[in-house]
């Protein structure tokens, strides 16, 4: 009698647990994490840059002000910036003599980043990220710069901090973020403005991307509710594998039958999203900003998947190699693992790249144009990030397959899911 009562209680508890964790609820829970959360973070980054911004009047120079280059490195001594833990080379190009003093114009040549800075004459307590050796050698500094994007606009940062005369580095923090419709030679010759600035290009392109993402989220939600309800009506339970695979497929950016022309348009929007996330992350420090890595990871995953779909669509890969590449690079077991590792080492990666021969690339930028050279260097950064993600995903997937199946044959074996989905 006692055993039967205990058995009844166990069955009742299991029934209660299963009735709560229905297939529909499982699907929607994963959908919230994999779909809604990255979208919220993307909206957050969009709102940071779409707002109008103003720059400090002391940094603004009249358009007809004479450029000067005499004793340039002595007059404009800043050689680098440290912002949110990342070291940036900052090379002066010319300066202006104004009523307030010397306003220097400098550039980060490899990223088509231009801006003005002003150093005050009175000593102050160094900024918190400055080393202790700068305690008696720090001066107030204000700076703004525009970091050019692919489209005809640039991201704006307005910072304050201190300049250390011992190491010739400015230690700064962001106060103002924004975007402005400027690039190319217009950016190189910009002297600033006391009026509010805003980017309509970024506003429209960003809005299109967010609306597209909202439509994908809405479509995914409808599919998951219908599928989950039918599973519950039939008494079917879904395990973790089935839930994640179905949610991932429902959130795919490109539809079945999409052409590579469609994917190129999506590729541009994703790259702009990556630029926004990267710029927001490197512009700010602290744990709140680190949450933005969720959006960056989503966009990086989308970029890699879209590039694979474009390759897949060319029919260059045999069916066996298509399945091998897909299962090694895009299995859900390795999803976001490489992106997490990249997030942890991103500051070190950027500092290392900035300290490399990139910092001496101003002559190359002048020869081919800042814009074209920045495309090459931004592409190099993305390739490094993809290489790091791949170096984590591939071994992780191979180890997982070997430990579970003791064979790699499963990587090229056909299955019902691949047969049903096929190539995009």
Coordinates of C-alpha atoms in Angstrom, one line a residue:
X1 CA 0.0 0.0 0.0
X2 CA 2.8 2.4 1.0
X3 CA 4.7 1.6 -2.2
X4 CA 1.7 2.2 -4.4
X5 CA 1.1 5.6 -2.7
X6 CA 4.7 6.6 -3.3
X7 CA 4.5 5.5 -6.9
X8 CA 1.3 7.5 -7.4
X9 CA 3.0 10.6 -5.9
X10 CA 6.0 10.2 -8.3
X11 CA 3.7 9.9 -11.3
X12 CA 1.7 12.9 -10.2
X13 CA 4.8 14.9 -9.8
X14 CA 6.1 13.9 -13.2
X15 CA 2.7 14.6 -14.8
X16 CA 2.7 18.0 -13.2
X17 CA 6.2 18.8 -14.4
X18 CA 5.4 17.6 -17.9
X19 CA 2.2 19.5 -18.0
X20 CA 4.1 22.7 -17.1
X21 CA 7.0 22.1 -19.5
X22 CA 4.8 21.6 -22.6
X23 CA 6.4 21.6 -26.1
X24 CA 5.0 25.0 -26.8
X25 CA 6.5 26.5 -23.6
X26 CA 9.9 24.9 -24.3
X27 CA 10.0 26.3 -27.8
X28 CA 9.0 29.8 -26.7
X29 CA 11.5 29.8 -23.9
X30 CA 14.4 29.1 -26.3
X31 CA 12.9 31.6 -28.7
X32 CA 13.1 34.3 -26.1
X33 CA 16.8 33.6 -25.5
X34 CA 17.9 33.1 -29.1
X35 CA 15.6 35.5 -30.8
X36 CA 14.1 38.2 -28.6
X37 CA 17.1 38.9 -26.4
X38 CA 19.5 39.6 -29.3
X39 CA 16.8 41.8 -30.9
X40 CA 16.5 43.9 -27.7
X41 CA 20.3 44.4 -27.6
X42 CA 20.3 45.4 -31.3
X43 CA 17.5 48.0 -30.5
X44 CA 19.7 49.2 -27.6
X45 CA 22.7 49.8 -29.9
X46 CA 20.6 51.5 -32.5
X47 CA 19.1 54.0 -30.0
X48 CA 22.6 54.8 -28.8
X49 CA 23.7 56.2 -32.2
X50 CA 20.5 57.4 -33.9
X51 CA 20.0 60.3 -31.5
X52 CA 21.3 63.8 -32.4
X53 CA 24.6 64.7 -30.9
X54 CA 26.7 67.9 -30.2
X55 CA 30.4 68.3 -29.7
X56 CA 32.3 70.6 -27.4
X57 CA 32.7 74.1 -28.7
X58 CA 36.3 74.2 -27.8
X59 CA 37.0 71.5 -30.4
X60 CA 35.1 73.2 -33.2
X61 CA 37.2 75.1 -35.7
X62 CA 35.9 77.6 -38.4
X63 CA 36.0 76.0 -41.9
X64 CA 38.3 78.7 -43.3
X65 CA 40.8 78.3 -40.4
X66 CA 44.4 77.9 -41.6
X67 CA 45.9 74.4 -41.2
X68 CA 49.4 74.3 -39.7
X69 CA 52.0 71.6 -39.6
X70 CA 55.2 73.3 -38.2
X71 CA 56.7 71.2 -35.3
X72 CA 53.7 69.0 -35.5
X73 CA 54.7 66.2 -33.1
X74 CA 55.8 68.8 -30.5
X75 CA 52.6 70.9 -30.8
X76 CA 50.3 67.8 -31.0
X77 CA 52.1 65.2 -28.7
X78 CA 49.4 62.5 -28.3
X79 CA 50.5 59.3 -29.9
X80 CA 47.8 56.9 -28.7
X81 CA 44.5 56.6 -26.9
X82 CA 43.4 54.1 -24.3
X83 CA 39.6 53.7 -24.5
X84 CA 37.7 50.9 -22.7
X85 CA 40.8 48.9 -22.3
X86 CA 41.8 49.1 -26.0
X87 CA 45.0 50.8 -27.2
X88 CA 44.5 53.0 -30.4
X89 CA 47.2 54.7 -32.4
X90 CA 46.3 58.3 -33.0
X91 CA 48.5 60.2 -35.5
X92 CA 48.4 64.0 -35.9
X93 CA 48.0 65.4 -39.4
X94 CA 47.8 69.2 -38.7
X95 CA 46.6 71.7 -36.1
X96 CA 44.8 75.0 -35.8
X97 CA 45.7 78.0 -33.7
X98 CA 42.4 79.3 -32.2
X99 CA 41.5 81.9 -29.5
X100 CA 41.3 79.1 -26.9
X101 CA 44.7 77.6 -27.9
X102 CA 45.9 74.8 -30.1
X103 CA 43.3 72.3 -31.5
X104 CA 45.0 69.3 -33.1
X105 CA 43.5 67.1 -35.8
X106 CA 44.6 63.4 -35.7
X107 CA 43.7 60.2 -37.4
X108 CA 43.6 56.4 -36.9
X109 CA 44.5 55.6 -40.5
X110 CA 43.6 51.9 -40.7
X111 CA 40.0 52.6 -39.6
X112 CA 39.3 55.9 -41.4
X113 CA 38.9 57.6 -38.0
X114 CA 39.3 61.4 -37.8
X115 CA 39.0 63.9 -34.9
X116 CA 40.1 66.9 -33.0
X117 CA 41.5 67.2 -29.5
X118 CA 42.4 69.9 -27.1
X119 CA 44.8 69.7 -24.1
X120 CA 44.5 72.2 -21.3
X121 CA 47.5 73.7 -19.6
X122 CA 46.8 72.9 -15.9
X123 CA 47.7 69.6 -14.2
X124 CA 45.0 67.4 -12.8
X125 CA 44.5 64.0 -11.2
X126 CA 44.9 61.4 -13.9
X127 CA 42.0 59.5 -15.3
X128 CA 41.3 56.2 -13.4
X129 CA 42.7 54.0 -16.2
X130 CA 46.0 55.9 -16.3
X131 CA 49.0 54.2 -14.7
X132 CA 50.3 55.5 -11.3
X133 CA 53.4 56.9 -13.0
X134 CA 51.2 59.6 -14.6
X135 CA 50.1 61.0 -11.1
X136 CA 52.1 64.3 -11.5
X137 CA 52.1 64.5 -15.3
X138 CA 48.5 64.5 -16.4
X139 CA 46.6 67.3 -18.2
X140 CA 42.8 67.6 -19.0
X141 CA 41.9 66.5 -22.6
X142 CA 38.8 66.7 -24.7
X143 CA 38.5 64.9 -28.0
X144 CA 35.9 63.9 -30.6
X145 CA 36.3 61.6 -33.5
X146 CA 34.3 60.1 -36.3
X147 CA 34.8 56.4 -37.1
X148 CA 33.8 55.8 -40.7
X149 CA 31.5 53.0 -41.6
X150 CA 30.9 51.3 -45.0
X151 CA 27.9 53.5 -45.9
X152 CA 28.0 57.3 -46.2
X153 CA 28.0 57.9 -42.5
X154 CA 30.4 57.7 -39.5
X155 CA 30.0 56.9 -35.8
X156 CA 30.7 59.8 -33.4
X157 CA 32.3 59.7 -30.0
X158 CA 32.9 62.6 -27.7
X159 CA 35.3 61.9 -24.9
X160 CA 37.1 63.5 -21.9
X161 CA 40.0 62.3 -20.0
X162 CA 43.7 63.1 -19.3
X163 CA 46.8 63.2 -21.3
X164 CA 50.0 61.8 -19.7
X165 CA 53.2 63.5 -20.8
X166 CA 55.4 60.5 -19.7
X167 CA 54.0 57.9 -22.1
X168 CA 52.3 60.4 -24.5
X169 CA 49.0 58.5 -24.2
X170 CA 45.5 59.9 -23.6
X171 CA 43.3 58.0 -21.2
X172 CA 39.7 58.8 -22.0
X173 CA 36.1 57.8 -21.5
X174 CA 33.0 58.4 -23.7
X175 CA 30.5 61.0 -22.9
X176 CA 28.6 61.4 -26.1
X177 CA 27.6 58.9 -28.9
X178 CA 26.0 59.5 -32.2
X179 CA 26.3 59.2 -36.0
X180 CA 26.6 61.7 -38.9
X181 CA 26.3 61.5 -42.6
X182 CA 29.9 62.0 -43.6
X183 CA 32.7 59.9 -45.1
X184 CA 35.6 60.0 -47.5
X185 CA 37.3 63.3 -48.2
X186 CA 34.4 65.2 -46.4
X187 CA 35.3 63.4 -43.2
X188 CA 39.1 64.0 -43.6
X189 CA 38.4 67.8 -44.0
X190 CA 35.7 68.1 -41.4
X191 CA 36.4 70.8 -38.7
X192 CA 33.3 70.1 -36.5
X193 CA 30.1 72.0 -35.8
X194 CA 28.4 73.6 -32.8
X195 CA 25.0 72.5 -34.1
X196 CA 23.3 69.1 -33.5
X197 CA 24.3 66.4 -36.0
X198 CA 22.4 63.3 -37.0
X199 CA 22.8 60.5 -39.5
X200 CA 19.7 59.8 -41.8
X201 CA 21.6 57.0 -43.6
X202 CA 22.2 55.2 -40.3
X203 CA 18.7 55.9 -39.1
X204 CA 17.1 54.5 -42.3
X205 CA 19.4 51.5 -42.7
X206 CA 19.2 50.6 -39.0
X207 CA 15.4 50.9 -39.1
X208 CA 15.2 48.6 -42.1
X209 CA 17.4 46.0 -40.3
X210 CA 15.3 46.2 -37.1
X211 CA 12.0 45.9 -39.0
X212 CA 13.3 42.9 -40.9
X213 CA 14.4 41.3 -37.7
X214 CA 11.0 42.0 -36.1
X215 CA 9.3 40.3 -39.0
X216 CA 11.6 37.3 -38.6
X217 CA 10.8 37.2 -34.9
X218 CA 7.1 37.4 -35.6
X219 CA 7.2 34.7 -38.2
X220 CA 9.2 32.5 -35.9
X221 CA 6.8 33.1 -33.0
X222 CA 3.8 32.0 -35.2
X223 CA 5.6 28.9 -36.4
X224 CA 6.6 27.8 -32.9
X225 CA 3.1 28.3 -31.4
X226 CA 1.5 26.3 -34.1
X227 CA 4.1 23.5 -34.0
X228 CA 4.1 23.4 -30.2
X229 CA 0.4 23.3 -29.9
X230 CA 0.1 20.4 -32.3
X231 CA 2.8 18.5 -30.4
X232 CA 0.9 19.1 -27.2
X233 CA -2.4 18.0 -28.7
X234 CA -0.8 14.8 -29.9
X235 CA 0.9 14.2 -26.6
X236 CA 4.4 14.5 -28.2
X237 CA 7.3 15.7 -26.1
X238 CA 10.3 17.5 -27.5
X239 CA 13.8 17.0 -26.2
X240 CA 16.4 19.8 -26.1
X241 CA 17.9 18.8 -29.5
X242 CA 14.6 19.1 -31.3
X243 CA 13.6 22.3 -29.6
X244 CA 16.9 24.1 -30.4
X245 CA 17.1 22.9 -34.0
X246 CA 13.5 24.0 -34.7
X247 CA 14.0 27.4 -33.2
X248 CA 17.2 28.0 -35.1
X249 CA 15.6 27.1 -38.4
X250 CA 12.6 29.3 -37.7
X251 CA 15.0 32.3 -37.0
X252 CA 17.1 31.9 -40.2
X253 CA 17.5 35.2 -42.0
X254 CA 17.3 34.0 -45.6
X255 CA 14.2 32.0 -46.7
X256 CA 14.2 28.9 -48.8
X257 CA 14.7 29.8 -52.5
X258 CA 16.5 33.1 -51.7
X259 CA 19.1 34.1 -54.3
X260 CA 22.7 35.2 -53.6
X261 CA 21.5 38.7 -54.6
X262 CA 19.1 38.7 -51.7
X263 CA 21.9 37.5 -49.4
X264 CA 24.2 40.3 -50.5
X265 CA 21.6 42.8 -49.3
X266 CA 21.3 40.9 -46.0
X267 CA 25.1 40.8 -45.8
X268 CA 25.4 44.6 -45.9
X269 CA 22.8 44.9 -43.1
X270 CA 24.5 42.3 -41.0
X271 CA 27.9 44.0 -41.5
X272 CA 26.5 47.3 -40.5
X273 CA 25.0 45.6 -37.4
X274 CA 28.4 44.2 -36.5
X275 CA 30.0 47.6 -36.9
X276 CA 27.4 49.1 -34.6
X277 CA 28.0 46.4 -31.9
X278 CA 31.8 46.6 -32.2
X279 CA 31.8 50.4 -31.9
X280 CA 29.4 50.4 -29.0
X281 CA 31.5 47.7 -27.2
X282 CA 34.9 49.4 -27.7
X283 CA 33.4 52.8 -26.8
X284 CA 32.3 51.8 -23.4
X285 CA 33.6 49.8 -20.5
X286 CA 31.8 48.0 -17.6
X287 CA 29.7 44.9 -17.2
X288 CA 26.5 46.4 -18.8
X289 CA 28.3 46.9 -22.1
X290 CA 29.5 43.3 -22.0
X291 CA 25.9 42.3 -22.4
X292 CA 26.1 43.7 -25.9
X293 CA 28.3 40.8 -26.8
X294 CA 25.0 38.8 -27.1
X295 CA 24.0 41.0 -30.1
X296 CA 27.5 40.8 -31.5
X297 CA 27.6 37.1 -31.2
X298 CA 24.2 36.8 -33.0
X299 CA 25.4 39.0 -35.9
X300 CA 28.7 37.2 -36.2
X301 CA 26.8 33.8 -36.3
X302 CA 24.4 35.3 -38.9
X303 CA 27.4 36.5 -41.0
X304 CA 29.1 33.1 -41.0
X305 CA 25.9 31.3 -41.8
X306 CA 25.0 33.7 -44.6
X307 CA 28.5 33.3 -46.2
X308 CA 28.1 29.5 -46.0
X309 CA 24.7 29.7 -47.7
X310 CA 26.2 31.8 -50.5
X311 CA 28.9 29.2 -51.0
X312 CA 26.3 26.4 -50.7
X313 CA 24.2 28.1 -53.3
X314 CA 27.1 28.0 -55.9
X315 CA 26.9 24.1 -55.8
X316 CA 30.7 24.0 -55.6
X317 CA 30.6 21.6 -52.7
X318 CA 29.7 17.9 -53.0
X319 CA 26.8 16.7 -50.8
X320 CA 29.2 15.0 -48.4
X321 CA 31.4 18.0 -48.0
X322 CA 28.4 20.3 -47.7
X323 CA 27.2 18.3 -44.7
X324 CA 30.6 18.1 -43.2
X325 CA 31.1 21.8 -43.3
X326 CA 27.6 22.5 -42.1
X327 CA 27.8 20.1 -39.2
X328 CA 31.3 21.1 -38.0
X329 CA 30.7 24.9 -38.2
X330 CA 27.0 25.3 -37.5
X331 CA 25.9 22.5 -35.1
X332 CA 23.9 23.9 -32.2
X333 CA 26.2 22.2 -29.7
X334 CA 28.9 24.7 -30.7
X335 CA 26.6 27.7 -31.3
X336 CA 28.0 30.9 -29.7
X337 CA 30.9 29.1 -28.0
X338 CA 33.4 30.7 -30.4
X339 CA 31.6 34.0 -30.1
X340 CA 32.0 33.9 -26.3
X341 CA 35.7 33.2 -26.5
X342 CA 36.0 36.1 -29.0
X343 CA 34.2 38.4 -26.6
X344 CA 36.6 37.5 -23.8
X345 CA 39.7 38.3 -25.9
X346 CA 38.3 41.1 -28.1
X347 CA 40.1 43.9 -26.3
X348 CA 43.5 42.1 -26.6
X349 CA 42.8 41.4 -30.2
X350 CA 42.1 45.0 -31.1
X351 CA 45.0 46.3 -29.1
X352 CA 47.4 43.8 -30.8
X353 CA 46.2 44.7 -34.3
X354 CA 46.5 48.5 -33.5
X355 CA 50.0 48.0 -32.3
X356 CA 51.0 46.0 -35.4
X357 CA 52.1 47.5 -38.7
X358 CA 48.6 48.9 -39.0
X359 CA 49.8 51.9 -37.0
X360 CA 52.3 52.8 -39.7
X361 CA 49.8 52.5 -42.5
X362 CA 49.1 56.2 -43.0
X363 CA 51.1 56.5 -46.3
X364 CA 49.1 53.6 -47.7
X365 CA 45.8 55.2 -46.6
X366 CA 46.8 58.4 -48.3
X367 CA 47.8 56.6 -51.4
X368 CA 44.6 54.5 -51.9
X369 CA 42.3 56.8 -49.8
X370 CA 41.3 56.4 -46.2
X371 CA 38.0 54.9 -47.1
X372 CA 39.4 52.0 -49.3
X373 CA 42.1 51.3 -46.8
X374 CA 39.6 51.1 -43.9
X375 CA 37.6 48.5 -45.9
X376 CA 40.7 46.4 -46.1
X377 CA 41.6 46.8 -42.4
X378 CA 38.0 46.3 -41.2
X379 CA 37.9 43.2 -43.3
X380 CA 41.1 42.0 -41.7
X381 CA 39.5 42.5 -38.2
X382 CA 36.4 40.5 -39.2
X383 CA 38.6 37.7 -40.7
X384 CA 40.6 37.5 -37.5
X385 CA 37.4 37.2 -35.5
X386 CA 36.0 34.6 -37.8
X387 CA 39.3 32.7 -37.6
X388 CA 39.0 32.7 -33.8
X389 CA 35.4 31.5 -33.8
X390 CA 36.3 28.7 -36.3
X391 CA 39.3 27.7 -34.2
X392 CA 36.9 27.1 -31.3
X393 CA 33.9 25.7 -33.2
X394 CA 35.8 23.1 -35.3
X395 CA 37.7 21.3 -32.5
X396 CA 34.7 21.6 -30.1
X397 CA 32.5 19.9 -32.7
X398 CA 35.0 17.2 -33.6
X399 CA 35.6 16.4 -29.9
X400 CA 31.9 16.3 -29.2
X401 CA 31.2 13.9 -32.1
X402 CA 34.1 11.6 -31.2
X403 CA 33.1 11.4 -27.5
X404 CA 29.5 10.6 -28.4
X405 CA 29.8 8.4 -31.5
X406 CA 33.5 7.3 -31.5
X407 CA 33.5 8.0 -35.2
X408 CA 33.5 10.9 -37.6
X409 CA 31.4 9.1 -40.1
X410 CA 28.3 10.8 -38.7
X411 CA 29.5 14.1 -40.1
X412 CA 28.8 13.1 -43.7
X413 CA 25.9 10.6 -43.2
X414 CA 22.6 11.7 -44.6
X415 CA 19.7 12.3 -42.2
X416 CA 16.0 13.1 -42.5
X417 CA 16.5 16.8 -41.4
X418 CA 19.1 17.4 -44.2
X419 CA 16.9 15.6 -46.7
X420 CA 13.9 17.7 -45.7
X421 CA 15.7 21.1 -45.6
X422 CA 18.3 20.6 -48.3
X423 CA 20.3 23.6 -49.4
X424 CA 18.9 27.1 -48.9

